[in-house]
Amino acid sequence: METMGFLGPARGGRRDQARAAPVPSDRDVAGLTLKTAEAMQMETMGFLNPDRLNALVLFLFFCTLVLVFISLARRGGRLYIRKIAGLNAIDEAVGRATELGKKVLYPPGIMSLDENQTIASLAVLGHVARMTARYNTELDVPNKDPLTFAAARETVKEAYMAEGRPDLYNDRLVHYVTYDQFAYTASVTGIMVREKPAANFLIGSFYAESLLLAEMGQSTGAIQIAGTAEIAQLPFFVCSCDYTLIGEELYAAGAYLSREPAQLGSIKGQDITKAAVGVYIITATILLLLGSGFLRRLLTIE
Amino acid sequence: MNLLGIWIASFLTLCIFSFLYKDNPFFRFAESLFAGVSLGYYIGQEADQTIRPNLIEPLRTNFAGNWDLLIPALIGVNLYTRYIPKANWWARWSLAIYVGYYVGVNMVQKLHGEVLPQMQSTVVPLSLSAGPMGLLNNLILIAGVLSVLIYFFFSLEHKGAVGLTSRVGIWFLMLGFGAAFGYTVMGRVSLLIGRLNYLITQWAMGTVDALGRLL
Amino acid sequence: MEWLNRLMALDRRWIFLLVAIGTALPIIFPIGFKVSVTPPAKALFDRIEQMGPDDVVLLSFDYGPSTAPENDPMADAVLRHCFSKRVKVVLLSLFPIGGVTMADQSLARVLRDFPDIRRGIDYAHLGYKSGSQATMKQMGEDIHRVFPTDRYGMALSEVPLLQRVRTYDDMKLVVSFATGIIGEWWANLINAQFHIPVAVGCTAVSAPKYYAYLQSGQMVGLLGGLKGASEYERLVIDRYPIVEAAYTRAGLYTAIKGMDAQTIIHTLILLFIIMANVAFFAGRGRAAQAKR
Amino acid sequence: MRFLRLQLPLLLTALAGLIPISAFFISENATRVVWMKDRLEKYMIIIASFAILLGVVNVVQSNIRKIERRQKGWPYGAFLLAGLLGMAFCGIMGAARIGPFQGIGYTPDGGRTPFQYGAEFMFSPLQATMFSLLAFFMASAAFRAFRARNVEATILLVAAGLVMLGRIPFGEMILGGHPFLARLTDWMMDWPNAAAQRGIMIGAALGAASLSLRVIVGIERSFLGVEKSE
């Protein structure tokens, strides 16, 4: 993960991976001749890639469940969603900034829109921006990725419109800093020590800068709510922030905050899939114990 | 030229380190310069490594075969319509295409590349063939994965058995986080060693060397 | 009990100062904590030790400046080992951001102590080539086609050493000094297809991943982070006096010095943690008493 | 109008999302689909490159405003612009191969292009130094956070402490040369830590996939700024 931590995001992450060749499969190693033979065989086998049938089954299973629960929720089925402490604390954090007359700082991660965590972060940003609009609290959204910057501007603008406060919105709320991970970190820590925001939201995809931002924010006494699915960075957020959204909690945050039935329904569908995954693991383990590796083999990816 | 460069680099290094004491004009200078230089750096990188080989060169050498590359160029240019008051919502189209594409890529990648293999490596033999320790390890692995998954259940109240299991899940998370924290300290310390070593050997000793040669 | 409160609220700048001193001191005054050698490092050492002056080793520099403090010492140590043993070396880089500079610099550092090692005869430097995976595979067919000229602009056919090196079959070992995925490709792609033994020197953070390749036999040796590098330095120093002289030169950065700093910082952090907890519990005890 | 403003973006998102999904499941000899996916991948890289200027425009605008109005700290805005323009100029001239600007790396004879000079003596050291600050913050975070406040914090603390001890020769010294701590470290990384990571990963992957689906069907649209009321 070291490259991802340092060079990856600095050079634009996924786009670089896209440029590099994908991780090789056995077929690649076997060489071209095999490939053509197999291609001929596949032509007779039809339209679908036989290597990915297991993924297709999972995909269809997952989509069906999520979509079914979305439509059930829309028809008015009541859904229970457990409390997520980090998200309930958002009100408290923005409230404190309002009381103290200080700003709310929201760096939406350092990755582009090609990363789902960024999309998830923007959903939370929409909620936070509506609150700052409602209470007339200053909001500051510094950006590292230019596309995220463009989208964050739309998100915040729409939040201020929705709250009926277009007068409070201006383009300076969301601004661009630089494309380098650590130059961005230097600027954001600069904002933290100079302007002493009362609440810092570190939600999205963060890499090595996570600890720098979180520790610096901690030293200025801000309430900090962090959230990421970058496993390597979670320990630092957990140590230095008041609340941390871990992995899946980040992705669910937008739905949780929106309280829209459709969004909550998707979370229910996701939960059922998770249960199915657990049951599958247990069943496959028992079968393996009885001497059949069949269910385990089904999970093999080419 | 080289020694001058090393002096510049060392000065900037010290400017950044000064922030550890407190915010000061030197750090602010380095911070601003860094923001500017890095942005300029990526403009250069993108121009030379992306725009040139992926857009300009293909269009120049074989326009007929690559004319379609003008489409993304147009989508890219469309991002700037935000500055035209009447068309300031056109940019949405570009964002929609970009987000849509990657959301699709991520969806299959996550299900195929993460869920399936992680499930598979959790299905481990619970037999004594690998010795009692091997069995214990495998049990720990399965228990850990399942309890963490239970922690992530959103639509169940965390009470009773579910609450207990999810608590165990949190313990697993904390153990993992602690271990990972301790493990990372090492790599980070070597970064600092690298910087201090630069200051000591390249800058201090390099300057002494150069002075010696001069005299 | 005032000191307890003060300790709990210790200004972190004191911690910063101690960390700075703890890191800088060993660079200037090496301590030389004893390093125990692990089997994966010894395996790589033994393999090169068994080679003779006719054998060729390929060193791939697959890292950049960001992890140089970890990767540099391993590259230097392996290079010194090969040169002491007169094993022939071919260098190249597949890492786009600064990899080839790493190779240049490592070579320059090591050559200072080996005045009789000749370019083109004892070693060859191919330079950088993009396309990592594809390049690696093409090299299995013909290195001369992938690299028409060497780092210094000379045609490969005119470099004496390379006249007899055309594919992986002409080499005995690949050592990749890697920060990211390229090291894994050597192990799971090139080793699988061309059967040339592979060893990797990786960063501490990625070491656990490589253990899997080691266990499955796709790799013959592993140097993990600064610790692995210091082990290799120790092995080479103990075996070759000429290298020992090189390593005692003032101002040279070595993994052994790095490990000193590492040890001091880890100990320091552990002491901080213990102090903080003692103060925390003492404080809590008093609070409980006050309540009663 | 309403279609262009609201429905078209949602439609484009869904369409763009379905292409890589179907390409993924369709066999590789359906060359058309694969070609289209490869082509789209290239497109995205180009689109993203165009976006960087969007950020540059914003940075230049706001700093010029700062300097013009002599706002607090305006000289820093000037430094920023100087760095930006200087580096960008060398880079663009290098990409176009004009005059002494032959590329952005080293020249064939081993010298540095102006861009490389800036990268090597300003950009890289600044980056590496910021990165190295982590060593300091690791120490201060450990000091503050690792206190045995409750069960969870204690587990965190003990795991971190043991691993740190297991990674240095000192740990072995305490145990009289026995590599127990090093082995314990490896065990913790290989088993409990792997289990935790795997659990997070499976959960997060499902969460991400669910988010993807919400975006594709148009339920989640904050990133577009499309009004909920529209």
JSON list of N, CA and C in Angstrom, two decimals, chain A residues 254-281:
[
{"chain": "A", "resi": 254, "resn": "GLY", "atom": "N", "xyz": [-24.67, 8.75, 3.73]},
{"chain": "A", "resi": 254, "resn": "GLY", "atom": "CA", "xyz": [-25.57, 9.60, 2.95]},
{"chain": "A", "resi": 254, "resn": "GLY", "atom": "C", "xyz": [-27.00, 9.15, 3.10]},
{"chain": "A", "resi": 255, "resn": "ALA", "atom": "N", "xyz": [-27.21, 7.84, 3.01]},
{"chain": "A", "resi": 255, "resn": "ALA", "atom": "CA", "xyz": [-28.55, 7.29, 3.12]},
{"chain": "A", "resi": 255, "resn": "ALA", "atom": "C", "xyz": [-29.11, 7.53, 4.51]},
{"chain": "A", "resi": 256, "resn": "TYR", "atom": "N", "xyz": [-28.27, 7.33, 5.53]},
{"chain": "A", "resi": 256, "resn": "TYR", "atom": "CA", "xyz": [-28.68, 7.50, 6.92]},
{"chain": "A", "resi": 256, "resn": "TYR", "atom": "C", "xyz": [-29.13, 8.93, 7.16]},
{"chain": "A", "resi": 257, "resn": "LEU", "atom": "N", "xyz": [-28.33, 9.88, 6.65]},
{"chain": "A", "resi": 257, "resn": "LEU", "atom": "CA", "xyz": [-28.63, 11.29, 6.91]},
{"chain": "A", "resi": 257, "resn": "LEU", "atom": "C", "xyz": [-29.84, 11.76, 6.12]},
{"chain": "A", "resi": 258, "resn": "SER", "atom": "N", "xyz": [-30.01, 11.20, 4.91]},
{"chain": "A", "resi": 258, "resn": "SER", "atom": "CA", "xyz": [-31.12, 11.67, 4.07]},
{"chain": "A", "resi": 258, "resn": "SER", "atom": "C", "xyz": [-32.46, 11.24, 4.64]},
{"chain": "A", "resi": 259, "resn": "ARG", "atom": "N", "xyz": [-32.48, 10.10, 5.35]},
{"chain": "A", "resi": 259, "resn": "ARG", "atom": "CA", "xyz": [-33.72, 9.55, 5.90]},
{"chain": "A", "resi": 259, "resn": "ARG", "atom": "C", "xyz": [-34.77, 9.28, 4.83]},
{"chain": "A", "resi": 260, "resn": "GLU", "atom": "N", "xyz": [-34.33, 9.25, 3.56]},
{"chain": "A", "resi": 260, "resn": "GLU", "atom": "CA", "xyz": [-35.28, 8.93, 2.49]},
{"chain": "A", "resi": 260, "resn": "GLU", "atom": "C", "xyz": [-35.53, 7.43, 2.50]},
{"chain": "A", "resi": 261, "resn": "PRO", "atom": "N", "xyz": [-36.78, 7.02, 2.39]},
{"chain": "A", "resi": 261, "resn": "PRO", "atom": "CA", "xyz": [-37.09, 5.59, 2.42]},
{"chain": "A", "resi": 261, "resn": "PRO", "atom": "C", "xyz": [-36.29, 4.81, 1.37]},
{"chain": "A", "resi": 262, "resn": "ALA", "atom": "N", "xyz": [-36.22, 5.33, 0.16]},
{"chain": "A", "resi": 262, "resn": "ALA", "atom": "CA", "xyz": [-35.54, 4.59, -0.90]},
{"chain": "A", "resi": 262, "resn": "ALA", "atom": "C", "xyz": [-34.08, 4.31, -0.54]},
{"chain": "A", "resi": 263, "resn": "GLN", "atom": "N", "xyz": [-33.43, 5.34, 0.02]},
{"chain": "A", "resi": 263, "resn": "GLN", "atom": "CA", "xyz": [-32.02, 5.19, 0.38]},
{"chain": "A", "resi": 263, "resn": "GLN", "atom": "C", "xyz": [-31.87, 4.17, 1.50]},
{"chain": "A", "resi": 264, "resn": "LEU", "atom": "N", "xyz": [-32.75, 4.26, 2.49]},
{"chain": "A", "resi": 264, "resn": "LEU", "atom": "CA", "xyz": [-32.66, 3.33, 3.61]},
{"chain": "A", "resi": 264, "resn": "LEU", "atom": "C", "xyz": [-32.94, 1.90, 3.14]},
{"chain": "A", "resi": 265, "resn": "GLY", "atom": "N", "xyz": [-33.84, 1.79, 2.17]},
{"chain": "A", "resi": 265, "resn": "GLY", "atom": "CA", "xyz": [-34.14, 0.46, 1.64]},
{"chain": "A", "resi": 265, "resn": "GLY", "atom": "C", "xyz": [-32.90, -0.20, 1.07]},
{"chain": "A", "resi": 266, "resn": "SER", "atom": "N", "xyz": [-32.06, 0.58, 0.40]},
{"chain": "A", "resi": 266, "resn": "SER", "atom": "CA", "xyz": [-30.85, 0.00, -0.20]},
{"chain": "A", "resi": 266, "resn": "SER", "atom": "C", "xyz": [-29.94, -0.55, 0.89]},
{"chain": "A", "resi": 267, "resn": "ILE", "atom": "N", "xyz": [-29.97, 0.11, 2.05]},
{"chain": "A", "resi": 267, "resn": "ILE", "atom": "CA", "xyz": [-29.11, -0.37, 3.15]},
{"chain": "A", "resi": 267, "resn": "ILE", "atom": "C", "xyz": [-29.62, -1.71, 3.68]},
{"chain": "A", "resi": 268, "resn": "LYS", "atom": "N", "xyz": [-30.92, -1.83, 3.71]},
{"chain": "A", "resi": 268, "resn": "LYS", "atom": "CA", "xyz": [-31.51, -3.10, 4.14]},
{"chain": "A", "resi": 268, "resn": "LYS", "atom": "C", "xyz": [-31.08, -4.22, 3.17]},
{"chain": "A", "resi": 269, "resn": "GLY", "atom": "N", "xyz": [-31.16, -3.94, 1.89]},
{"chain": "A", "resi": 269, "resn": "GLY", "atom": "CA", "xyz": [-30.77, -4.93, 0.89]},
{"chain": "A", "resi": 269, "resn": "GLY", "atom": "C", "xyz": [-29.32, -5.35, 1.06]},
{"chain": "A", "resi": 270, "resn": "GLN", "atom": "N", "xyz": [-28.49, -4.36, 1.35]},
{"chain": "A", "resi": 270, "resn": "GLN", "atom": "CA", "xyz": [-27.07, -4.59, 1.58]},
{"chain": "A", "resi": 270, "resn": "GLN", "atom": "C", "xyz": [-26.87, -5.48, 2.81]},
{"chain": "A", "resi": 271, "resn": "ASP", "atom": "N", "xyz": [-27.67, -5.24, 3.85]},
{"chain": "A", "resi": 271, "resn": "ASP", "atom": "CA", "xyz": [-27.57, -6.03, 5.07]},
{"chain": "A", "resi": 271, "resn": "ASP", "atom": "C", "xyz": [-27.91, -7.49, 4.81]},
{"chain": "A", "resi": 272, "resn": "ILE", "atom": "N", "xyz": [-28.97, -7.71, 4.01]},
{"chain": "A", "resi": 272, "resn": "ILE", "atom": "CA", "xyz": [-29.37, -9.09, 3.73]},
{"chain": "A", "resi": 272, "resn": "ILE", "atom": "C", "xyz": [-28.26, -9.80, 2.96]},
{"chain": "A", "resi": 273, "resn": "THR", "atom": "N", "xyz": [-27.64, -9.07, 2.01]},
{"chain": "A", "resi": 273, "resn": "THR", "atom": "CA", "xyz": [-26.53, -9.67, 1.28]},
{"chain": "A", "resi": 273, "resn": "THR", "atom": "C", "xyz": [-25.41, -10.06, 2.24]},
{"chain": "A", "resi": 274, "resn": "LYS", "atom": "N", "xyz": [-25.16, -9.17, 3.19]},
{"chain": "A", "resi": 274, "resn": "LYS", "atom": "CA", "xyz": [-24.10, -9.44, 4.16]},
{"chain": "A", "resi": 274, "resn": "LYS", "atom": "C", "xyz": [-24.42, -10.73, 4.94]},
{"chain": "A", "resi": 275, "resn": "ALA", "atom": "N", "xyz": [-25.68, -10.86, 5.33]},
{"chain": "A", "resi": 275, "resn": "ALA", "atom": "CA", "xyz": [-26.08, -12.07, 6.05]},
{"chain": "A", "resi": 275, "resn": "ALA", "atom": "C", "xyz": [-25.87, -13.29, 5.17]},
{"chain": "A", "resi": 276, "resn": "ALA", "atom": "N", "xyz": [-26.23, -13.15, 3.88]},
{"chain": "A", "resi": 276, "resn": "ALA", "atom": "CA", "xyz": [-26.06, -14.28, 2.96]},
{"chain": "A", "resi": 276, "resn": "ALA", "atom": "C", "xyz": [-24.58, -14.64, 2.85]},
{"chain": "A", "resi": 277, "resn": "VAL", "atom": "N", "xyz": [-23.73, -13.62, 2.81]},
{"chain": "A", "resi": 277, "resn": "VAL", "atom": "CA", "xyz": [-22.28, -13.87, 2.74]},
{"chain": "A", "resi": 277, "resn": "VAL", "atom": "C", "xyz": [-21.84, -14.67, 3.96]},
{"chain": "A", "resi": 278, "resn": "GLY", "atom": "N", "xyz": [-22.33, -14.27, 5.14]},
{"chain": "A", "resi": 278, "resn": "GLY", "atom": "CA", "xyz": [-21.98, -14.99, 6.37]},
{"chain": "A", "resi": 278, "resn": "GLY", "atom": "C", "xyz": [-22.44, -16.43, 6.32]},
{"chain": "A", "resi": 279, "resn": "VAL", "atom": "N", "xyz": [-23.68, -16.63, 5.91]},
{"chain": "A", "resi": 279, "resn": "VAL", "atom": "CA", "xyz": [-24.22, -17.98, 5.84]},
{"chain": "A", "resi": 279, "resn": "VAL", "atom": "C", "xyz": [-23.42, -18.83, 4.85]},
{"chain": "A", "resi": 280, "resn": "TYR", "atom": "N", "xyz": [-23.09, -18.22, 3.73]},
{"chain": "A", "resi": 280, "resn": "TYR", "atom": "CA", "xyz": [-22.31, -18.95, 2.72]},
{"chain": "A", "resi": 280, "resn": "TYR", "atom": "C", "xyz": [-20.95, -19.37, 3.29]},
{"chain": "A", "resi": 281, "resn": "ILE", "atom": "N", "xyz": [-20.31, -18.45, 3.98]},
{"chain": "A", "resi": 281, "resn": "ILE", "atom": "CA", "xyz": [-18.99, -18.77, 4.55]},
{"chain": "A", "resi": 281, "resn": "ILE", "atom": "C", "xyz": [-19.11, -19.95, 5.52]}
]
